[in-house]
Coordinates of C-alpha atoms in Angstrom, one line a residue:
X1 CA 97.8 118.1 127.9
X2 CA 97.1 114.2 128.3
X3 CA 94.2 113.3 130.7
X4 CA 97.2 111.2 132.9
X5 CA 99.5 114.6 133.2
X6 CA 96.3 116.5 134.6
X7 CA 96.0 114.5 137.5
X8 CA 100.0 113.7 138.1
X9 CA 101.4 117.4 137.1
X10 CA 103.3 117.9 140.4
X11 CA 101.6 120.2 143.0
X12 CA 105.2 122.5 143.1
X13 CA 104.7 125.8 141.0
X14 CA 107.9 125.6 138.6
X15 CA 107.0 128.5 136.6
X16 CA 104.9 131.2 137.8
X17 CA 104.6 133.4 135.2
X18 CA 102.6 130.9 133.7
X19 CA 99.4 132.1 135.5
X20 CA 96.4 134.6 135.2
X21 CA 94.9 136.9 137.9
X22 CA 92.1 135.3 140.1
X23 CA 88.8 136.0 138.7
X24 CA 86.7 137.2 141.8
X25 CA 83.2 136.6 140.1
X26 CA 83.4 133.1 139.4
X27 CA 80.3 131.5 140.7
X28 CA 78.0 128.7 140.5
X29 CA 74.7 127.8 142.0
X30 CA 75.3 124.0 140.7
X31 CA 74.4 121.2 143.3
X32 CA 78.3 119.6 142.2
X33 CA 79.7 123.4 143.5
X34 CA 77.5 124.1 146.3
X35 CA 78.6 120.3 147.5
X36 CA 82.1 120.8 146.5
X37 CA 82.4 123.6 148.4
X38 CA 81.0 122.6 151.4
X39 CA 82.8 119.6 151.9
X40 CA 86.1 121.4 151.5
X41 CA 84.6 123.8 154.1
X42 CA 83.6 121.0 156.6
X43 CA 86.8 119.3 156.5
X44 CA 89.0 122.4 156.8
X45 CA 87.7 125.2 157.8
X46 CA 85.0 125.0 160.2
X47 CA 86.6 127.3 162.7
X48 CA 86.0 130.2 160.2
X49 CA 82.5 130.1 161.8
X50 CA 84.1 130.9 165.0
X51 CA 86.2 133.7 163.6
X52 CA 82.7 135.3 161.4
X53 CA 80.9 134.9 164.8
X54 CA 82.9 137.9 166.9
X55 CA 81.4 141.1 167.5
X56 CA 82.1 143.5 165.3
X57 CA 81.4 144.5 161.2
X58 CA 80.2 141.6 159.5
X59 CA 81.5 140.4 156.0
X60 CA 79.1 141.2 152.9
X61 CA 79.9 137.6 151.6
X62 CA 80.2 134.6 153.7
X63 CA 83.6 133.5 154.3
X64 CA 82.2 130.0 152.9
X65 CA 81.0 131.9 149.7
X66 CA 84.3 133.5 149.6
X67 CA 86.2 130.0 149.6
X68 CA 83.5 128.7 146.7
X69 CA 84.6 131.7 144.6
X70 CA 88.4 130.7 145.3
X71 CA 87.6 126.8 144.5
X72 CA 85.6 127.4 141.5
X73 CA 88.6 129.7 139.9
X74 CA 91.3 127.2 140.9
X75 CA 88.7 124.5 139.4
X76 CA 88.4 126.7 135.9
X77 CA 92.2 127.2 135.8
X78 CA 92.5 123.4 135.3
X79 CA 90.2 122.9 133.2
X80 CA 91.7 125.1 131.1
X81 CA 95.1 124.2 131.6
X82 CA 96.1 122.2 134.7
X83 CA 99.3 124.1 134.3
X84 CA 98.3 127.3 135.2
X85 CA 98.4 128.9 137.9
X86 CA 96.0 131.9 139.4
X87 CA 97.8 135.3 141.0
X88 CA 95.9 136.5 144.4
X89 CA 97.2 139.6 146.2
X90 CA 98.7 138.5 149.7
X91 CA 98.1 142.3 150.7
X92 CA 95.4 143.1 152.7
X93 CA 94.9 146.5 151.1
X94 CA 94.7 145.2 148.0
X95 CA 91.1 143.9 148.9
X96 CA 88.2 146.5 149.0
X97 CA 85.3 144.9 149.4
X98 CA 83.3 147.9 148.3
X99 CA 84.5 148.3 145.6
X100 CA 82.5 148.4 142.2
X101 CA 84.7 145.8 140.6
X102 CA 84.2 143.6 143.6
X103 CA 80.8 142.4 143.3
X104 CA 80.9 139.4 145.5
X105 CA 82.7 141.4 148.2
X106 CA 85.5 139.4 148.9
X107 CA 87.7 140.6 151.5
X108 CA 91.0 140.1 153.0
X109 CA 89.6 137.0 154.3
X110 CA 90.6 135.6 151.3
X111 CA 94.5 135.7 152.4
X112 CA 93.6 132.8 155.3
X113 CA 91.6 131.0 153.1
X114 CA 94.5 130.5 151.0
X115 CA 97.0 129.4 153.8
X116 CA 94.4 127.1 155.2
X117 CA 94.3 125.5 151.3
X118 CA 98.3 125.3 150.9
X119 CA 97.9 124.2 154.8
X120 CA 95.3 121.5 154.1
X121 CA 97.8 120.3 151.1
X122 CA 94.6 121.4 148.2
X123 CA 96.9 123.7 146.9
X124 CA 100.6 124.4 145.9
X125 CA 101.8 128.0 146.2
X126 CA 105.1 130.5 145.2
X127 CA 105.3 133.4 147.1
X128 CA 105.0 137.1 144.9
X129 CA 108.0 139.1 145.4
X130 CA 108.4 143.2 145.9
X131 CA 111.3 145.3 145.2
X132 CA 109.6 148.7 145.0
X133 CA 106.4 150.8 143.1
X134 CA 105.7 149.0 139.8
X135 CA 108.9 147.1 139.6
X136 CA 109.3 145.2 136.4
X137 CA 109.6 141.6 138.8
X138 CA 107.0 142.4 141.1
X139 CA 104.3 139.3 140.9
X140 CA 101.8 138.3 143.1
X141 CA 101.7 134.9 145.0
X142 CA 100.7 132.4 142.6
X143 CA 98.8 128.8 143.7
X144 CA 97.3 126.0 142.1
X145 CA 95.2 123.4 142.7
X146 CA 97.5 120.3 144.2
X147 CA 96.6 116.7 143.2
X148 CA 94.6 115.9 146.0
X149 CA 92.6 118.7 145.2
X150 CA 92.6 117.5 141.3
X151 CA 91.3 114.4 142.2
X152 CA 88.2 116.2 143.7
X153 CA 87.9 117.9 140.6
X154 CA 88.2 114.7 139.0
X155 CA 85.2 113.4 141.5
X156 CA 82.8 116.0 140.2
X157 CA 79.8 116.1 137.8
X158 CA 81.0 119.9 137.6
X159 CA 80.8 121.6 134.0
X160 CA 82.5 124.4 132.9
X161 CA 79.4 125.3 131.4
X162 CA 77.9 125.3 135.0
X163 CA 80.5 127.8 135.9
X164 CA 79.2 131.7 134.8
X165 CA 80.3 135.3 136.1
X166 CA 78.2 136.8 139.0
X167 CA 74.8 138.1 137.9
X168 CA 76.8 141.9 139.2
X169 CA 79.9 141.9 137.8
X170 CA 80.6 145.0 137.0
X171 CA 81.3 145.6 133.0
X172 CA 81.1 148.8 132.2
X173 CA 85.3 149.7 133.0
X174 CA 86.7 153.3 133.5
X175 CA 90.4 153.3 134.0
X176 CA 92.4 156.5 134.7
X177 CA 96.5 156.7 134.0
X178 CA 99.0 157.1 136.7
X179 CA 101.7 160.2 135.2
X180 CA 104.2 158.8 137.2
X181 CA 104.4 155.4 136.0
X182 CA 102.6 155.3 133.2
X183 CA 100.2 152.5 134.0
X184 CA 96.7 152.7 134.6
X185 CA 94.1 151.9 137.3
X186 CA 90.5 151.2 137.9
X187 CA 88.1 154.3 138.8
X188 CA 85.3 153.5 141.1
X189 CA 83.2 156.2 140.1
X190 CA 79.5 157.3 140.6
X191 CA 76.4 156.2 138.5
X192 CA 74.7 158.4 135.5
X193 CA 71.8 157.5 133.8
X194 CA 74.2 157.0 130.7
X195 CA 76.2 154.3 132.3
X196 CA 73.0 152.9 134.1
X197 CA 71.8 152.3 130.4
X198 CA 75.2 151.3 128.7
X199 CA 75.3 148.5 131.6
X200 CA 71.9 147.5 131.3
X201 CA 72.2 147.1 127.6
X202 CA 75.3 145.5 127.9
X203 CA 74.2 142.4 130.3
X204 CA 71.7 141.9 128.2
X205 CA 73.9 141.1 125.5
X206 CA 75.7 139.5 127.7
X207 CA 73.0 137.4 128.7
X208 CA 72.2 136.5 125.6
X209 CA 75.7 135.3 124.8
X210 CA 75.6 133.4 127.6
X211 CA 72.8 131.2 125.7
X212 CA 74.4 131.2 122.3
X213 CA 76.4 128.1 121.4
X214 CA 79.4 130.1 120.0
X215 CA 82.5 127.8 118.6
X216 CA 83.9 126.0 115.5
X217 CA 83.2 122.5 114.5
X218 CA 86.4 121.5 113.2
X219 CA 88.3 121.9 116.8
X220 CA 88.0 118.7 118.8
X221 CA 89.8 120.2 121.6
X222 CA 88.4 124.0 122.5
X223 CA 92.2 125.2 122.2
X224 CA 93.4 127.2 118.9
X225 CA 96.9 128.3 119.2
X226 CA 97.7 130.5 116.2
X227 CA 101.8 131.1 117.2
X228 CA 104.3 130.1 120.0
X229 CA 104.2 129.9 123.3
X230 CA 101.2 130.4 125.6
X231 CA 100.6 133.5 124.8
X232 CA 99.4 132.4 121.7
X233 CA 97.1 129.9 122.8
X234 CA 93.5 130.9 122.4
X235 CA 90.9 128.7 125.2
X236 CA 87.5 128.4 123.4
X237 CA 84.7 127.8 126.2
X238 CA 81.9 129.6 127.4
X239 CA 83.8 130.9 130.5
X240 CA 85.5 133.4 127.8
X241 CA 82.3 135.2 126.6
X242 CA 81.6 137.6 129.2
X243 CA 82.0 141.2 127.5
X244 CA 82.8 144.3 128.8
X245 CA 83.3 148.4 128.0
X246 CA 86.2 149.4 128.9
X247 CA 87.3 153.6 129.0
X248 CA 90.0 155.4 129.4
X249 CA 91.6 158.4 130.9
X250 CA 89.2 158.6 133.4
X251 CA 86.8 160.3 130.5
X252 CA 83.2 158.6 129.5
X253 CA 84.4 160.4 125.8
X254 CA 87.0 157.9 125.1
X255 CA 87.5 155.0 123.7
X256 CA 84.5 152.4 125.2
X257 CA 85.3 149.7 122.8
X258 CA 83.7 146.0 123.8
X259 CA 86.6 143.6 125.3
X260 CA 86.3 139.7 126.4
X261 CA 85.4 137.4 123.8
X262 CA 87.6 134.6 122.4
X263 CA 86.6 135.7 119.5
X264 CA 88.6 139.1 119.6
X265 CA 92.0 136.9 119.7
X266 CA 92.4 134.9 116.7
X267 CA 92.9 135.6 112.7
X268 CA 90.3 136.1 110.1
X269 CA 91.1 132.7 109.2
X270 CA 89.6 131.4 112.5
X271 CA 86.8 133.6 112.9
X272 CA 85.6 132.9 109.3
X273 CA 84.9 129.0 110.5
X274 CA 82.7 129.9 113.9
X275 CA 79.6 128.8 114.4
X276 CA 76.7 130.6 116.0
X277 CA 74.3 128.7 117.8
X278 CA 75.5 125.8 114.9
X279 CA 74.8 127.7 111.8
X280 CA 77.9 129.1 109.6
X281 CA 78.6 133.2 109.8
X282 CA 80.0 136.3 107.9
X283 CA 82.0 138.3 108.9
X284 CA 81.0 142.1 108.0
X285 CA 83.7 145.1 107.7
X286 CA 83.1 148.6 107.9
X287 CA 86.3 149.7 105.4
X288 CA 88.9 151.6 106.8
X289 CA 87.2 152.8 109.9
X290 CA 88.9 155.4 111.8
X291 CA 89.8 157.3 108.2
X292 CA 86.1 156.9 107.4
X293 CA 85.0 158.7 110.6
X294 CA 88.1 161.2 110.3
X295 CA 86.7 162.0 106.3
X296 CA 82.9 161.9 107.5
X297 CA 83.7 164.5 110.1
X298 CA 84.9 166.7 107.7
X299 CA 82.5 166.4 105.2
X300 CA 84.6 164.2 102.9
X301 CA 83.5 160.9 102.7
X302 CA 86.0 158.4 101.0
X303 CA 86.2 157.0 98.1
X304 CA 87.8 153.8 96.8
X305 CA 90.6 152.2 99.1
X306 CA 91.8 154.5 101.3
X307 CA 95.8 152.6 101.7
X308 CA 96.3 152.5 97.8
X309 CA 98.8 154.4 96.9
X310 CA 100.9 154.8 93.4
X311 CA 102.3 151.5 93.1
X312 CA 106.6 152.2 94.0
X313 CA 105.3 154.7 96.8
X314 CA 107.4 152.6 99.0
X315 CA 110.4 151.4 96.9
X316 CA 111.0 147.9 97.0
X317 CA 107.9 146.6 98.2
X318 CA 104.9 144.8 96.0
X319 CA 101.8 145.9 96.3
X320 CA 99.8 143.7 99.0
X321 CA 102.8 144.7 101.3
X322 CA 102.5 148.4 100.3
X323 CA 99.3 148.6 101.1
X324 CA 99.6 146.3 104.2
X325 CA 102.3 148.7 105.8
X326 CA 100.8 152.1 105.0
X327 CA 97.6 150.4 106.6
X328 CA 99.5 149.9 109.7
X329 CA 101.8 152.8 109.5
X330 CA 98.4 155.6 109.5
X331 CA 96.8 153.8 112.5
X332 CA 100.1 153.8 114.5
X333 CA 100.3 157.2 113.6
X334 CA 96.4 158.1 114.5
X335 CA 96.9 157.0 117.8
X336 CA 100.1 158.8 118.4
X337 CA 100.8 161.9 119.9
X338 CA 104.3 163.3 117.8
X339 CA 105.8 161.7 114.6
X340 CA 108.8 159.9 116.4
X341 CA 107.0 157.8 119.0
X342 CA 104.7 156.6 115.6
X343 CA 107.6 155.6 113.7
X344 CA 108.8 154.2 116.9
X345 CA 105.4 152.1 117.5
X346 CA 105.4 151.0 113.7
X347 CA 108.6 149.5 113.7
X348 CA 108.2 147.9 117.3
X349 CA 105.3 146.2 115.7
X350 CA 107.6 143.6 113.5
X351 CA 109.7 141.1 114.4
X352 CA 113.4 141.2 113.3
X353 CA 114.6 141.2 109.3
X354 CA 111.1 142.4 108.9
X355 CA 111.2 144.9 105.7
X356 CA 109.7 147.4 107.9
X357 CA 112.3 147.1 111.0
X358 CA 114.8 148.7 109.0
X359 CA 112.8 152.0 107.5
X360 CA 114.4 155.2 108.4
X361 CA 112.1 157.8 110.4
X362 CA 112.4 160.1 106.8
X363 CA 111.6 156.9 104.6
X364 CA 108.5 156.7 107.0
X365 CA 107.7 160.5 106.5
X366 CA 107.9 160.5 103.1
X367 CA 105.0 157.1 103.3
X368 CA 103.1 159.3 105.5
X369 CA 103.4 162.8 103.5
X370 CA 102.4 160.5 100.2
X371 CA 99.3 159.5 101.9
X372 CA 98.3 163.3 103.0
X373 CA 99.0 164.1 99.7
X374 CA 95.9 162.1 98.2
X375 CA 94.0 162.7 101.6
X376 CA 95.9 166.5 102.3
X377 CA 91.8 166.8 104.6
X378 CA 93.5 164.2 106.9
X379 CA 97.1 165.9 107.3
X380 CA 96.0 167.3 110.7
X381 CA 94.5 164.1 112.0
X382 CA 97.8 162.3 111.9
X383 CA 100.0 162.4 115.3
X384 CA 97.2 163.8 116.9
X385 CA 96.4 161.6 119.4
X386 CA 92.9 160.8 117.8
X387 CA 93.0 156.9 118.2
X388 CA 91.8 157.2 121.5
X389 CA 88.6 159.8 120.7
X390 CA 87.8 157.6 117.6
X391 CA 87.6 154.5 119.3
X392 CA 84.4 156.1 121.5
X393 CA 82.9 157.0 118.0
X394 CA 83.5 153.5 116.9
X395 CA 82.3 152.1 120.4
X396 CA 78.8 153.8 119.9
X397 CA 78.5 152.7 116.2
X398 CA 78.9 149.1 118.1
X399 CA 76.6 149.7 120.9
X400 CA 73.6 150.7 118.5
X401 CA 73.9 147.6 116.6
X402 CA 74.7 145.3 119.0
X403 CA 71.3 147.1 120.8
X404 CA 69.2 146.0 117.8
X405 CA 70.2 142.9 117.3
X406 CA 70.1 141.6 120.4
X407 CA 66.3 143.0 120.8
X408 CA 65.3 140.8 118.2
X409 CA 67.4 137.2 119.7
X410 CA 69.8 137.6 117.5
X411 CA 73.7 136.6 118.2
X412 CA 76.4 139.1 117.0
X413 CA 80.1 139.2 117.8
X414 CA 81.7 142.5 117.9
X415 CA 85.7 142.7 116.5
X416 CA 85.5 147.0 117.2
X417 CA 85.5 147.4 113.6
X418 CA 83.7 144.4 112.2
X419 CA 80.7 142.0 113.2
X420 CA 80.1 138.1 112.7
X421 CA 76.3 137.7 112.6
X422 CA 74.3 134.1 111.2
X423 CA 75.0 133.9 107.8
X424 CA 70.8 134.4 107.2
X425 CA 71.2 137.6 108.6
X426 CA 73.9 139.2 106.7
X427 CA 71.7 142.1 104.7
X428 CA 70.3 142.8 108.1
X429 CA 73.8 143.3 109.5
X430 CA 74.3 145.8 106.7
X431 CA 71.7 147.9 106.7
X432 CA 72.2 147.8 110.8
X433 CA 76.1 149.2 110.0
X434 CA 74.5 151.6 107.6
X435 CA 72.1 152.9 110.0
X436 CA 74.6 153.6 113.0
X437 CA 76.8 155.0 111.2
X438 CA 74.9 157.3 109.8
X439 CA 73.6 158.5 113.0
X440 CA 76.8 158.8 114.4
X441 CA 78.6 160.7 112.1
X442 CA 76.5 161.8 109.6
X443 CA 76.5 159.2 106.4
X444 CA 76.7 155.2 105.8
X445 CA 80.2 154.1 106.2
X446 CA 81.2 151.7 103.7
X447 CA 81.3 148.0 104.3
X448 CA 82.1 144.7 102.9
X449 CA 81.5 140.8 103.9
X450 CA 84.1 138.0 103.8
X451 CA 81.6 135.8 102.1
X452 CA 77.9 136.3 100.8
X453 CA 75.1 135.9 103.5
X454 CA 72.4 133.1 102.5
X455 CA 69.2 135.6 102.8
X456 CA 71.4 137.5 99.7
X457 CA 71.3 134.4 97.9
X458 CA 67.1 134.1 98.2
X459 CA 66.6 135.0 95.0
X460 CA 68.7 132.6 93.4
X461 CA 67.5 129.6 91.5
X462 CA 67.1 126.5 94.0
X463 CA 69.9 123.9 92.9
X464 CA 71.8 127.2 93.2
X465 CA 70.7 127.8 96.8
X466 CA 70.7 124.1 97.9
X467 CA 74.7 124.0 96.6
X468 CA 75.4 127.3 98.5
X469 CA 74.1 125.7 101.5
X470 CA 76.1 122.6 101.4
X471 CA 79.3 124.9 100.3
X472 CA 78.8 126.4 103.8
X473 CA 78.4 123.7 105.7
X474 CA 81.4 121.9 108.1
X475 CA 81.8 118.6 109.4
X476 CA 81.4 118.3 112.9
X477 CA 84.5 116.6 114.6
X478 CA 82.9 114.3 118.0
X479 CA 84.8 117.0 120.7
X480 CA 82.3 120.0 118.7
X481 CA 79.5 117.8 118.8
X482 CA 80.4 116.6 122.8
X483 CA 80.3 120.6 124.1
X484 CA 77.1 121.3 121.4
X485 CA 75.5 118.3 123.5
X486 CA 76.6 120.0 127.0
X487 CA 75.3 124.0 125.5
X488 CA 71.7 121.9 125.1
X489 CA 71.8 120.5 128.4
X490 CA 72.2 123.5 130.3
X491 CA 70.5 126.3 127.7
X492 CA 67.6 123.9 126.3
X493 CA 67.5 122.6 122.6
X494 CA 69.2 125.6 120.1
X495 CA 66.6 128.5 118.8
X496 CA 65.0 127.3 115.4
X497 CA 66.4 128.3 112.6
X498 CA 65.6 131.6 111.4
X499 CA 64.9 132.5 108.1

């Protein structure tokens, strides 16, 4: 969007479903947000003092602090698209302050502060609507900052960058199902020594993320939209870094994968240009995971690739597309309980006059029993609801080498199944993915690179070297340099260069 359109988009919410939920850790101890904040505060709210000041049970956060976190999200939200809108739940039961995912506290409090905002004319606001217990047009009330309230954005020295999450957001996530509805809910449960240690090693990563310059220089705006329509669009910042575990079925035993970073949403075309802390990456695979762990387990480890079938397996289709589709077609299945929701899932996952819309649930048996046939140790892993169980084993693979690495400094992005590290690091990586795996499920998985890392090249003559240097090298476009500039100003110059 035009710099002109950010400040004149009209303060009336047109479409809400453009929007995001509020983030309730924003926070900032930046002179520009401590001063925004308080003026807002000053000019509008000053008998919230009065209101904090009765007898009774006190708030665990200030109702100021609680307005920063509220101004701070609508102030993100336009930076990344003055468009959007945030949704805040208008219930007051909605808001537990105790709760572990609630770090700052906030409290129903927050409802005021918003009508004082709409009040005050700093933001525009569209009502949620309710017809009944998980109701496909349920919403909650949407707002967005107004133009008044943009051109105090506009005002401020404030920097995304200067925007992080709260030191105690919570980021290790159990989530348990509701049977009745089928859709899932946060468990505030109690404190092990296992997840005192997953958190602990996980804001340290975090931590170190945080520091890491992590982007592409081609892109002069942050923004990579690989498709149509927002959904698409991909926001590239440091405010979309923060990572977290996330379980399921209200069990520590599955899945536990690592969510959050921008990273995680966009192609292997994409990821292969990122930058890391401005030197160029690899990407490392582990091949065929989840069969991998499946064979392992049973003391068959795989050979060759594991999706190559007799070519004419599926008739009709070449051979990338083959593969590609019985790839797809043994993951769905993994993950699924019975045959018919599988074949269900697989076709769901193509648009229409896709080949693989139209296949019959007996062509797709017939795929499935050609596979078993040159794996028959697998034929009782598939519909078997494994998916879920393998993607804990996969989750702990992660955590050990995301552990090590980030012992020793080093930046590593986690894709569940693969791992961008600095290209001078790349054997490293390897023996790191040969390592946890092993310890996990008995032998080194197999793995291969998108490209070859420099500290494989050391060996090679030094014109050779010098030209596979240059090779990997990208121009900078000014917006890549402009943000690198900013990361230095907050972080301090980049880490040298390590050979």
């Amino acid at each position: 969007m035009k710099l002109l359109e950010m400040y004149l988009l009209p303060t009336t919410i047109t479409n809400p479903w453009h929007s995001r939920p509020i983030d309730v850790h924003r926070w900032s101890d930046h002179p520009e947000a401590i001063r925004l904040a308080e003026t807002i505060w000053g000019e509008h709210f000053t008998d919230f003092r009065d209101q904090e000041a009765k007898p009774g049970p006190k708030p665990k956060t200030s109702f100021k602090n609680q307005l920063k976190v509220l101004i701070l999200d609508l102030y993100v939200a336009w930076l990344e698209d003055p468009a959007l809108s945030i949704g805040v739940p208008m219930s007051a039961n909605t808001w537990d302050s105790n709760s572990r995912y609630n770090a700052l506290h906030l409290s129903k409090k927050i409802i005021d502060l918003v009508h004082r905002l709409e009040k005050a004319g700093l933001v525009g606001l569209a009502k949620g609507s309710y017809s009944g217990p998980y109701a496909p047009g349920n919403r909650n009330t949407r707002i967005r900052a107004s133009q008044a309230l943009r051109e105090r954005f506009q005002g401020t020295k404030l920097r995304e960058e200067d925007i992080q999450h709260h030191l105690n957001e919570e980021c290790i996530i159990l989530k348990d199902n509701d049977e009745e509805f089928g859709l899932t809910h946060l468990v505030d449960y109690e404190d092990t020594d296992v997840t005192r240690e997953m958190r602990a090693r996980l804001r340290t990563y975090n931590d170190l993320l945080m520091r890491t310059f992590i982007d592409i220089p081609s892109l002069e705006e942050p923004v990579i939209q690989h498709g149509e329509g927002e959904a698409n669009r991909v926001l590239v910042g440091p405010s979309r870094k923060f990572v977290r575990r996330i379980f399921n079925r209200g069990s520590w035993t599955l899945n536990g994968r690592f969510y959050g970073g921008w990273w995680q949403h966009v192609g292997k075309d994409w990821r292969a240009q990122i930058f890391l802390n401005d030197v160029p990456t690899v990407e490392v695979d582990f091949k065929g995971l989840h069969v991998a762990i499946l064979s392992a387990e049973k003391g068959k480890p795989l050979e060759g690739d594991p999706y190559d079938l007799p070519e004419g397996t599926l008739p009709g289709a070449p051979p990338e597309l083959q593969r590609a589709l019985i790839k797809k077609l043994l993951l769905t299945a993994i993950n699924a309980r019975d045959d018919k929701s599988a074949f269900r899932s697989f076709r769901d996952g193509y648009p229409a006059g896709h080949m693989a819309k139209g296949l019959s649930n007996g062509e797709l048996s017939a795929f499935l029993a050609a596979f078993t046939k040159k794996h028959p140790h697998l034929a009782d892993s598939i519909c078997s609801d494994q998916g879920i169980r393998l993607m804990n084993v996969d989750a702990q693979i992660a955590e050990r080498i995301l552990h090590r690495f980030t012992q020793e400094g080093i930046p590593v992005l986690c894709i569940h199944d693969s791992f961008i590290v600095p290209y001078n690091h790349v054997r490293k990586l390897k023996a790191a993915m040969g390592l946890a795996s092993r310890a996990m499920v008995g032998v080194p998985l197999t793995v291969e690179a998108s490209a070859a890392g420099l500290d494989e090249m050391r060996d090679r003559p030094p014109d050779i070297l010098l030209d596979f240097v240059a090779w990997r090298q990208s121009p900078r476009c000014p917006g890549y340099l402009s943000r690198l500039a900013s990361h230095e100003e907050r972080w301090g110059a980049l880490p040298p260069y390590a050979s």
